Coordinates of C-alpha atoms in Angstrom, one line a residue:
Chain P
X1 CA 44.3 66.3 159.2
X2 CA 42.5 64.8 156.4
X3 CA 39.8 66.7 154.7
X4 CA 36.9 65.4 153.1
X5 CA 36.8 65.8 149.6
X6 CA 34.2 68.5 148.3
X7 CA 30.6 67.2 147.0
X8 CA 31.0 69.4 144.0
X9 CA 34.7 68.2 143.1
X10 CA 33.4 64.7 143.1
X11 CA 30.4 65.3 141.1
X12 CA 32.4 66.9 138.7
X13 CA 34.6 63.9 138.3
X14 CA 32.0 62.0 137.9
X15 CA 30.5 63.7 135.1
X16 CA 33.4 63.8 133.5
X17 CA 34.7 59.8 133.7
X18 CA 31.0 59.1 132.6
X19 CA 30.7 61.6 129.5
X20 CA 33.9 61.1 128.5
X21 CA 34.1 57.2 129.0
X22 CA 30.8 57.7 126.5
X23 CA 32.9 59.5 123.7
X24 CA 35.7 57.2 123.9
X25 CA 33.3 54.2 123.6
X26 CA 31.1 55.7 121.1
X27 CA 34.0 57.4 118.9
X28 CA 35.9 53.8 119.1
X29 CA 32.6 51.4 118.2
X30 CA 30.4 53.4 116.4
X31 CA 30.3 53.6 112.6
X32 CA 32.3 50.8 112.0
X33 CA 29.9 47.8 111.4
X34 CA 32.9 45.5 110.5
X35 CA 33.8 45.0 114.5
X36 CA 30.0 43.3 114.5
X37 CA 30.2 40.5 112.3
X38 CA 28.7 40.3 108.8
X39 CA 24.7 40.2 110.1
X40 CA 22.1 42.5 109.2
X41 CA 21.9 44.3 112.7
X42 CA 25.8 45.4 112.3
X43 CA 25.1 48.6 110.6
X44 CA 22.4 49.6 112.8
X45 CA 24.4 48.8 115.7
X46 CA 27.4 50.6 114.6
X47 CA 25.3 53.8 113.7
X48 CA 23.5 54.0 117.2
X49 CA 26.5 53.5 118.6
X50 CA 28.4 56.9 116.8
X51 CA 25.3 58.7 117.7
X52 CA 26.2 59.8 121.4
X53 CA 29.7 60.2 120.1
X54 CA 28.7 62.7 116.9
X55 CA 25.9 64.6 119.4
X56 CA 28.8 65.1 122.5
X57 CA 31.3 66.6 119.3
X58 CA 28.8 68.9 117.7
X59 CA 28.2 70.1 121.5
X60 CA 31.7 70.6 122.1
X61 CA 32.3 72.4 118.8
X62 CA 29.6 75.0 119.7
X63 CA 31.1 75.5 123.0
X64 CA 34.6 75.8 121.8
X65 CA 32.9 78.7 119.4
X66 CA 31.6 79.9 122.2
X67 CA 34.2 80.2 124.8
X68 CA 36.2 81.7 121.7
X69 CA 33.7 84.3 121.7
X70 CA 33.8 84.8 125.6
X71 CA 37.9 84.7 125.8
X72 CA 37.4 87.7 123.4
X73 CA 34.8 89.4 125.4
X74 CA 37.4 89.3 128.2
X75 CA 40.1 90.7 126.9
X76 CA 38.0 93.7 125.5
X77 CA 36.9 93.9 129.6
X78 CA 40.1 93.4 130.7
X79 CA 41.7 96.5 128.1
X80 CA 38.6 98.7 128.8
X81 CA 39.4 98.5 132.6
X82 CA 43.5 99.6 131.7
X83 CA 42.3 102.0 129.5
X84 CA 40.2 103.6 132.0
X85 CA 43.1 103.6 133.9
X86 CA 45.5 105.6 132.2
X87 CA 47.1 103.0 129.8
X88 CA 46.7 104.1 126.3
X89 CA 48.2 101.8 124.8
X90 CA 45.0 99.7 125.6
X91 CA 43.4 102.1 123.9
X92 CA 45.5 101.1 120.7
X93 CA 44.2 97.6 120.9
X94 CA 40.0 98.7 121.4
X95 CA 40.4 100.9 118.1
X96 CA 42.1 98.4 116.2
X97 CA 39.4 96.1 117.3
X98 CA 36.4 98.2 116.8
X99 CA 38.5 99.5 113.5
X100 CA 38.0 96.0 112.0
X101 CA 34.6 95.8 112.9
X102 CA 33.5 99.0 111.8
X103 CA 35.3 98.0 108.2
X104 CA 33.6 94.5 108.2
X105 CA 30.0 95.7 109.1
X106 CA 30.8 98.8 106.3
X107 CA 32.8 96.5 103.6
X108 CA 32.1 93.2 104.5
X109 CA 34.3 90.7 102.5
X110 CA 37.0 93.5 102.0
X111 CA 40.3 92.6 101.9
X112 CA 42.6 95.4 102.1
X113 CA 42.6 96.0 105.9
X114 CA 43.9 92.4 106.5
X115 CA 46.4 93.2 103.6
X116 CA 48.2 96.7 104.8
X117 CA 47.9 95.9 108.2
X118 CA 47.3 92.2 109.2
X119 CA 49.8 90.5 106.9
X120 CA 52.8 93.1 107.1
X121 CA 52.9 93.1 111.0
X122 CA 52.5 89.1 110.9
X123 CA 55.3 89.2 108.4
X124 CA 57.6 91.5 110.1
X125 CA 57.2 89.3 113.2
X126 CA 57.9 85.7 111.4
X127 CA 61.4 87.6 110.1
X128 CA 62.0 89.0 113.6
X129 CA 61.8 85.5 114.7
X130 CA 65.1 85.0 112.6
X131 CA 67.1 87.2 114.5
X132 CA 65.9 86.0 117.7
X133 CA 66.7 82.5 117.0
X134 CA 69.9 83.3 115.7
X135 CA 71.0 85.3 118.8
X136 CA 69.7 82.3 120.7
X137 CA 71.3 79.8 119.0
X138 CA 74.6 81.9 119.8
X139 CA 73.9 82.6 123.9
X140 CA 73.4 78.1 123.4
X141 CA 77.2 78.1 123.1
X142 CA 78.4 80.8 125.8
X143 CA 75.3 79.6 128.1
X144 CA 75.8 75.6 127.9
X145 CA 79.2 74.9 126.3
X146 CA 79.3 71.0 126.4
X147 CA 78.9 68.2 124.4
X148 CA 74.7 68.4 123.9
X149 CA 74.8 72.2 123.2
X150 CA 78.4 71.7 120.7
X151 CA 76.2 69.1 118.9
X152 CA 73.2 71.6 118.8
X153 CA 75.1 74.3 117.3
X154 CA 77.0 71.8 114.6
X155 CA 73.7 70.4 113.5
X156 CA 72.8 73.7 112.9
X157 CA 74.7 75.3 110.8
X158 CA 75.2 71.9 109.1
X159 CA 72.2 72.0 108.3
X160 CA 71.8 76.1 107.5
X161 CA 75.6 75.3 105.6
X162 CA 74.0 72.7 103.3
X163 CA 71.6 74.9 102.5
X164 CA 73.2 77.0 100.5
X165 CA 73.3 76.8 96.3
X166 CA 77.3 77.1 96.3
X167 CA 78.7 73.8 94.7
X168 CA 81.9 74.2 96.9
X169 CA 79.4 72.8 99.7
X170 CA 77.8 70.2 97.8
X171 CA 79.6 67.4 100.2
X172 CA 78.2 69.3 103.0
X173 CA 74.9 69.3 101.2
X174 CA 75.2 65.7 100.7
X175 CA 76.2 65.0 104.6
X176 CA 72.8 67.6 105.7
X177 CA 70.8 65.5 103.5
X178 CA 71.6 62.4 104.9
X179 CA 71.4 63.8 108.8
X180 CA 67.9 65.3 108.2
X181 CA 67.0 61.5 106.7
X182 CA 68.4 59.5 109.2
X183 CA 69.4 61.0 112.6
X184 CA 67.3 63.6 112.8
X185 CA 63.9 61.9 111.9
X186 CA 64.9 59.0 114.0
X187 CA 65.2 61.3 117.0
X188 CA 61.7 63.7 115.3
X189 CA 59.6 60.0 115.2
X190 CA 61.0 59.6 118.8
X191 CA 59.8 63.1 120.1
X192 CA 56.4 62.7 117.9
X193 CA 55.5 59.2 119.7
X194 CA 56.9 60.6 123.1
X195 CA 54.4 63.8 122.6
X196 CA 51.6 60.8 121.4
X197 CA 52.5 59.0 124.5
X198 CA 52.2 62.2 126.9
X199 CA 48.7 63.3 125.4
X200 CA 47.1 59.9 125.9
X201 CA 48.0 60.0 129.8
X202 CA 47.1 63.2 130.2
X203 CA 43.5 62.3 128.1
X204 CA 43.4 59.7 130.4
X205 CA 44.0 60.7 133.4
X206 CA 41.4 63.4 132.7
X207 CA 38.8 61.1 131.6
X208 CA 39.7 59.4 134.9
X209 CA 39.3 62.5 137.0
X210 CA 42.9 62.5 138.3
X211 CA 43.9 66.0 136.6
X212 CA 42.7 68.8 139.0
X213 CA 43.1 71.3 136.5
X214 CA 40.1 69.1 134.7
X215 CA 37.6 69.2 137.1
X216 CA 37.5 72.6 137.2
Chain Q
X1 CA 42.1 102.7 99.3
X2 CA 44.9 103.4 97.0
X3 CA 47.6 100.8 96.3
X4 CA 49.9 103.4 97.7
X5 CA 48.5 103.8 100.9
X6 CA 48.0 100.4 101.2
X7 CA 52.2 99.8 100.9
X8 CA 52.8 102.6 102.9
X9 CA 50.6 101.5 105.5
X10 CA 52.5 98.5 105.4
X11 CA 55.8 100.0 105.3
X12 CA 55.8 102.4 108.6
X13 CA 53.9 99.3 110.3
X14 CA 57.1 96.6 109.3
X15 CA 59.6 99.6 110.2
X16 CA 57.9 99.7 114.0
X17 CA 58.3 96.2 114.5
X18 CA 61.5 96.1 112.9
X19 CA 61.9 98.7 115.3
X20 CA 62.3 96.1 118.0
X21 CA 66.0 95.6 117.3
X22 CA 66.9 98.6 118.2
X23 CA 66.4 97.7 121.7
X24 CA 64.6 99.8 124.8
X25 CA 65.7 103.6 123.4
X26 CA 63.3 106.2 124.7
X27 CA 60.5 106.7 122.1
X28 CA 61.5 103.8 119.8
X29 CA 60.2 101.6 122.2
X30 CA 56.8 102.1 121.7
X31 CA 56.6 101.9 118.2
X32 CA 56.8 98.1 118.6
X33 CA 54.7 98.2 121.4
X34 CA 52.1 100.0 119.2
X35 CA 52.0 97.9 116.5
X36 CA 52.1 94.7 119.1
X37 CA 48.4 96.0 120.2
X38 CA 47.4 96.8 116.6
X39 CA 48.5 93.2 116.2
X40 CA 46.2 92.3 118.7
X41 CA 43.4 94.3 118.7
X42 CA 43.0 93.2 114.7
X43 CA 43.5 89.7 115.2
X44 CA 41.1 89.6 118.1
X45 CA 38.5 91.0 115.6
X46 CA 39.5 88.9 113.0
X47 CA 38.7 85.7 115.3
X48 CA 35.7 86.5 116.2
X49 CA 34.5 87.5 112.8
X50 CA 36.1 84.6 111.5
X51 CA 34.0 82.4 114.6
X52 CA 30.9 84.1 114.2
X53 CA 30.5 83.7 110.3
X54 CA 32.1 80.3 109.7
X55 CA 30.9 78.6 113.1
X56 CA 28.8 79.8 114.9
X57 CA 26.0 81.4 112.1
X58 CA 26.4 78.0 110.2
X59 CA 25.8 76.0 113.5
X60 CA 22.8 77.7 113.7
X61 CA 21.2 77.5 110.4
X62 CA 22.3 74.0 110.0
X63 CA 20.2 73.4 113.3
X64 CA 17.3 75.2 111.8
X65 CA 17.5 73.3 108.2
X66 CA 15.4 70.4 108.6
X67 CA 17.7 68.9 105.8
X68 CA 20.6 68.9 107.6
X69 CA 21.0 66.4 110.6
X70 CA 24.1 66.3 112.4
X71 CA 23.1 62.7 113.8
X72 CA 21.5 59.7 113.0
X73 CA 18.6 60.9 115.2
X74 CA 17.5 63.5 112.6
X75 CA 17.2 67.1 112.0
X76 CA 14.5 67.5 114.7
X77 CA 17.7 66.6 117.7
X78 CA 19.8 69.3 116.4
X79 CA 18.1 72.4 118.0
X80 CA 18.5 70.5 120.9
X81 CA 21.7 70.0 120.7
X82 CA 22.3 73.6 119.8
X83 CA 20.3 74.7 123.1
X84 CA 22.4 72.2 125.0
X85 CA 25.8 73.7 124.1
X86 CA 24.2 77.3 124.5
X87 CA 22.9 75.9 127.9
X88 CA 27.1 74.7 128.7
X89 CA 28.6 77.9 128.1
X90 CA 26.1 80.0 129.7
X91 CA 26.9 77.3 132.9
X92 CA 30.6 77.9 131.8
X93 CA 30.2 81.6 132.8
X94 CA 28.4 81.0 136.1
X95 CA 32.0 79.7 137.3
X96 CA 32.6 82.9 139.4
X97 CA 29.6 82.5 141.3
X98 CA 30.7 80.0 144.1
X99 CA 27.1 78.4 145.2
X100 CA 27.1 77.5 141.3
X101 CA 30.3 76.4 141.3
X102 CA 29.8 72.8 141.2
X103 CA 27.4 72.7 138.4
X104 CA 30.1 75.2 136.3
X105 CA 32.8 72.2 137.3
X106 CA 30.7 69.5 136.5
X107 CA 30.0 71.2 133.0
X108 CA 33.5 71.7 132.5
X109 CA 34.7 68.5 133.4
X110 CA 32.2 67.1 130.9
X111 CA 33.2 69.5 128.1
X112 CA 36.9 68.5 129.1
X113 CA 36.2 65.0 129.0
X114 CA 34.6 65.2 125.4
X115 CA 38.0 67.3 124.3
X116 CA 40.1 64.5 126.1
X117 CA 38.5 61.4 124.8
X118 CA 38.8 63.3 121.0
X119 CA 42.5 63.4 121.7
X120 CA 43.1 60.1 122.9
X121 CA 41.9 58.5 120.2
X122 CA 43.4 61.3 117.4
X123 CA 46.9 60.9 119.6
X124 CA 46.3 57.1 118.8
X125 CA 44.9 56.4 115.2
X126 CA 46.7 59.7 114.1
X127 CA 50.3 59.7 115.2
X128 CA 51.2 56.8 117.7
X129 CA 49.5 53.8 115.0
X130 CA 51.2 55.4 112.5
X131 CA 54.6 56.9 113.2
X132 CA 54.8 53.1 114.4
X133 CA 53.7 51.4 111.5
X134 CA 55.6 53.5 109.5
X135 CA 58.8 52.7 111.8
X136 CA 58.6 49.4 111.8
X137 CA 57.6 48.8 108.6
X138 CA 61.1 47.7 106.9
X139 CA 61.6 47.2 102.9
X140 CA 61.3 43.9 101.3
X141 CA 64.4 41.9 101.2
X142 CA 64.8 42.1 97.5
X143 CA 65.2 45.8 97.9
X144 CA 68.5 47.3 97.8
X145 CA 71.1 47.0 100.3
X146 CA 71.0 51.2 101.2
X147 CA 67.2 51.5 101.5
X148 CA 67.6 48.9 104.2
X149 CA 69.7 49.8 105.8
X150 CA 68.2 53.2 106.5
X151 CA 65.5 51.6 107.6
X152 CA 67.1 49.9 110.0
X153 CA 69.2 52.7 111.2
X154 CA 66.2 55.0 111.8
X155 CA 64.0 52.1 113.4
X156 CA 67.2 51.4 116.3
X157 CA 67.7 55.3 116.1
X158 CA 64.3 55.9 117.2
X159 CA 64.3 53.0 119.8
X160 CA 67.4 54.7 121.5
X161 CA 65.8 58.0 121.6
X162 CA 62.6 56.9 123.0
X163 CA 65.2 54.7 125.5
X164 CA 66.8 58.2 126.7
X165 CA 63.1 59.6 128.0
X166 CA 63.0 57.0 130.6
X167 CA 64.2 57.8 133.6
X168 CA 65.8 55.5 135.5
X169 CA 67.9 55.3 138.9
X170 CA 69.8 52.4 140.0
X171 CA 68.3 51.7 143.7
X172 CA 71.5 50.6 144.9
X173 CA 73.6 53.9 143.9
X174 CA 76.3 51.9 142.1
X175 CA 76.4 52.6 138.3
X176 CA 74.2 51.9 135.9
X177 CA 74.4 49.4 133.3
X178 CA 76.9 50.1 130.9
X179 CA 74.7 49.2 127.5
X180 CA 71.9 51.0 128.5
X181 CA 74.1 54.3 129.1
X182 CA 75.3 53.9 125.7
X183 CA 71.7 53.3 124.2
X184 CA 70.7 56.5 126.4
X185 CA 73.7 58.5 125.3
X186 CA 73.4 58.0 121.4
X187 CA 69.3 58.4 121.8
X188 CA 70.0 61.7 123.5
X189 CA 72.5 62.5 120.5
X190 CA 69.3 61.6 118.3
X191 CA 66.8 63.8 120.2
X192 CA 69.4 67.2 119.9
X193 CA 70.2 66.6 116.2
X194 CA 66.7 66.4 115.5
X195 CA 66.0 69.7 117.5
X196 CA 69.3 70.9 115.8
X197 CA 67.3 70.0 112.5
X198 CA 64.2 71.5 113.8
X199 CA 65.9 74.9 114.5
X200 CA 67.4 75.4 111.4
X201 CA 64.3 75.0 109.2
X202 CA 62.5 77.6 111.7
X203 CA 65.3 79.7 111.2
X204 CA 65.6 78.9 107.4
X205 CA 62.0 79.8 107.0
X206 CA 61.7 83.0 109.0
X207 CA 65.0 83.8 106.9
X208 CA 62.8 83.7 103.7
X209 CA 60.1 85.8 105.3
X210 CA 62.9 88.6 106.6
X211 CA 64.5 88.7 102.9
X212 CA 61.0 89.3 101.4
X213 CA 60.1 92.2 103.7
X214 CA 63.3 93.6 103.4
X215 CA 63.3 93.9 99.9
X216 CA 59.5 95.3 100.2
X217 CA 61.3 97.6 102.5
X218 CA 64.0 98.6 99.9
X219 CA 61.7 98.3 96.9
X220 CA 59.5 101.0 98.6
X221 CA 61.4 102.9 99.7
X222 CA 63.4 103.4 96.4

């Protein structure tokens, strides 16, 4: 059976391929008077052209500080509801919260807070992540034991081997220096302009109204 | 507070996370847990301290300071403006209320649109322009023989990786073409050590991290 589409799905699509086919346009042409020739109107042009383009990014940077400020909101909702059902350890995260507040309204600018607590768990966390990584570097090898994850776990501790200030390894220093300048930022440039690729078809399909997720 | 609190504070709250690797025993657990939500809770606050002061507050004066104009239009189109985003993000919230619902789609759509076209264009003049110039772009020939070389090595070796994302079937079932299995074999080689490379920094940097607060750990606790 086919179903029509919805008035408010289409609208939406709409609005979107027409403010955002104004943001390219303007963010592309405006401020650079050198695509208009050398006459006197070039700059002019150029500047009402970046104007819809500088008022739709102010907007969306207000918004963005906005939603930030609502995500927030909701996960305060969200922990007030759990903690009102018996989890306490949602009750951790509200007094940590209102904690910080409660110091900033008292001592505003004061650092220590951010220092004792903040930084050390932040910290802790980052060096966790080495032990982590490790232990899945080493269930690579029992998990996938062919050719790509051998070559994985050579380049690794290659590359953690030439690391090390012990002039024994200095050949394997030399070798890690040459694989992180050749091999491995052919195959970085390669992922970089493949993620370049991926976000310009995903912008455009969403300027096009083809992403669901985009209009909402 | 005192220095001392301040690196004892610190001390118990590295020892709970730390506490982590000793796995899901009864009452360790949720010393990690704990500090997870302190975690949390603080950097929730942090945020929106952080958005309120340097974002939103300056937004706001800088739409009330008639020497300010954040377009060509002038100072007097920045309330506006201001009203207009305030005006989005209320619409924004009506998104749970379904006779509203198109106007909250259509809203979001445009705000997604504006966020799309920004990274088009940054995915283009920032990284796709030039990671290629910078690929392509090969020493002059009076250079010498190695820097060349190099060159040349990393502008095929990024050819053949980008040659192993595309996905290709032969229709007829039969094999594929023998080159292009190479190509895709040595680009995939490519793509792994540069993950290989990838990983090992992460881990080489998290190392540094773990050897400082381990030897804050010692250093206090001495």
């Amino acid at each position: 059976m086919n179903r029509r589409p919805r008035a408010g799905i289409s609208m939406a699509a709409v609005t979107g391929f027409l403010v955002g086919s104004v943001a390219v346009l303007s963010l592309l042409l405006g401020d650079n008077p050198a695509l208009f020739g050398d006459g006197a109107g070039a700059e002019a042009l150029a500047q009402n052209l970046a104007l819809p383009g500088d008022a739709l990014l102010r907007l969306l940077m207000i918004v963005l500080a906005l939603s930030i400020v609502f995500g927030i909101a909701n996960l305060l909702t969200l922990h007030i509801r759990r903690l009102a059902s018996g989890r306490l350890m949602s009750g951790v995260l509200l007094s940590s919260f209102a904690g910080v507040i409660g110091w900033h309204i008292m001592l505003p600018g004061e650092p220590s807070l951010l220092e004792a607590i903040q930084l050390p768990i932040e910290s802790a966390l980052a060096a966790l992540l080495c032990v982590t990584l490790v232990a899945g570097g080493a269930r690579i090898l029992t998990r996938r034991s062919d050719i790509w994850g051998l070559l994985f776990t050579l380049v690794v501790v290659l590359v953690l081997l030439g690391s090390l200030p012990l002039p024994e390894l200095a050949p394997i220093a030399t070798f890690s220096d040459w694989l992180m300048r050749i091999p491995a930022q052919a195959g970085a440039r390669a992922i970089l302009l493949g993620i370049a690729l991926g976000s310009i078809v995903v912008g455009v399909r969403a300027l096009l109204g083809q992403d669901r997720s985009a209009r909402g | 507070m005192t220095e001392n609190t301040l690196a004892l504070i610190s001390f118990a709250l590295t020892l709970m996370v730390f506490s982590y690797l000793l796995g899901d025993l009864p009452l360790i657990r949720h010393l990690y847990r704990i500090a997870a939500y302190i975690f949390i809770g603080m950097s929730a606050a942090f945020t929106l301290i952080v958005g309120y002061e340097s974002l939103l507050l300056p937004f706001w004066q800088e739409a009330q300071d008639p020497a300010i104009s954040w377009t060509a239009l002038g100072s007097q189109a920045d309330p506006v403006i201001f009203g207009a985003a305030l005006l989005f993000a209320a619409l924004l919230l009506l998104k749970p209320v379904a006779r509203l619902g198109w106007l909250s789609n259509s809203v979001l759509a445009a705000v997604v649109a504006i966020g799309a076209a920004v990274g088009v264009l940054g995915a283009l003049r920032g990284t796709l322009l030039p990671l290629l110039e910078a690929t392509v772009r090969l020493p002059a020939l009076d250079a010498d023989i190695g820097s060349l070389l190099e060159s040349l090595l990393v502008l095929l070796g990024t050819l053949m990786a980008l040659f192993s994302f595309h996905y290709q079937v032969n229709p007829s079932g039969g094999a594929r073409y023998a080159p292009g299995k190479v190509f895709r074999t040595i680009g995939k080689a490519l793509i792994v050590t540069a993950l290989g490379a990838i990983y090992a920094s992460t881990i080489l940097s998290s190392l540094t991290i773990l050897t400082e607060r381990i030897a804050f750990l010692f250093q206090y606790g001495a």
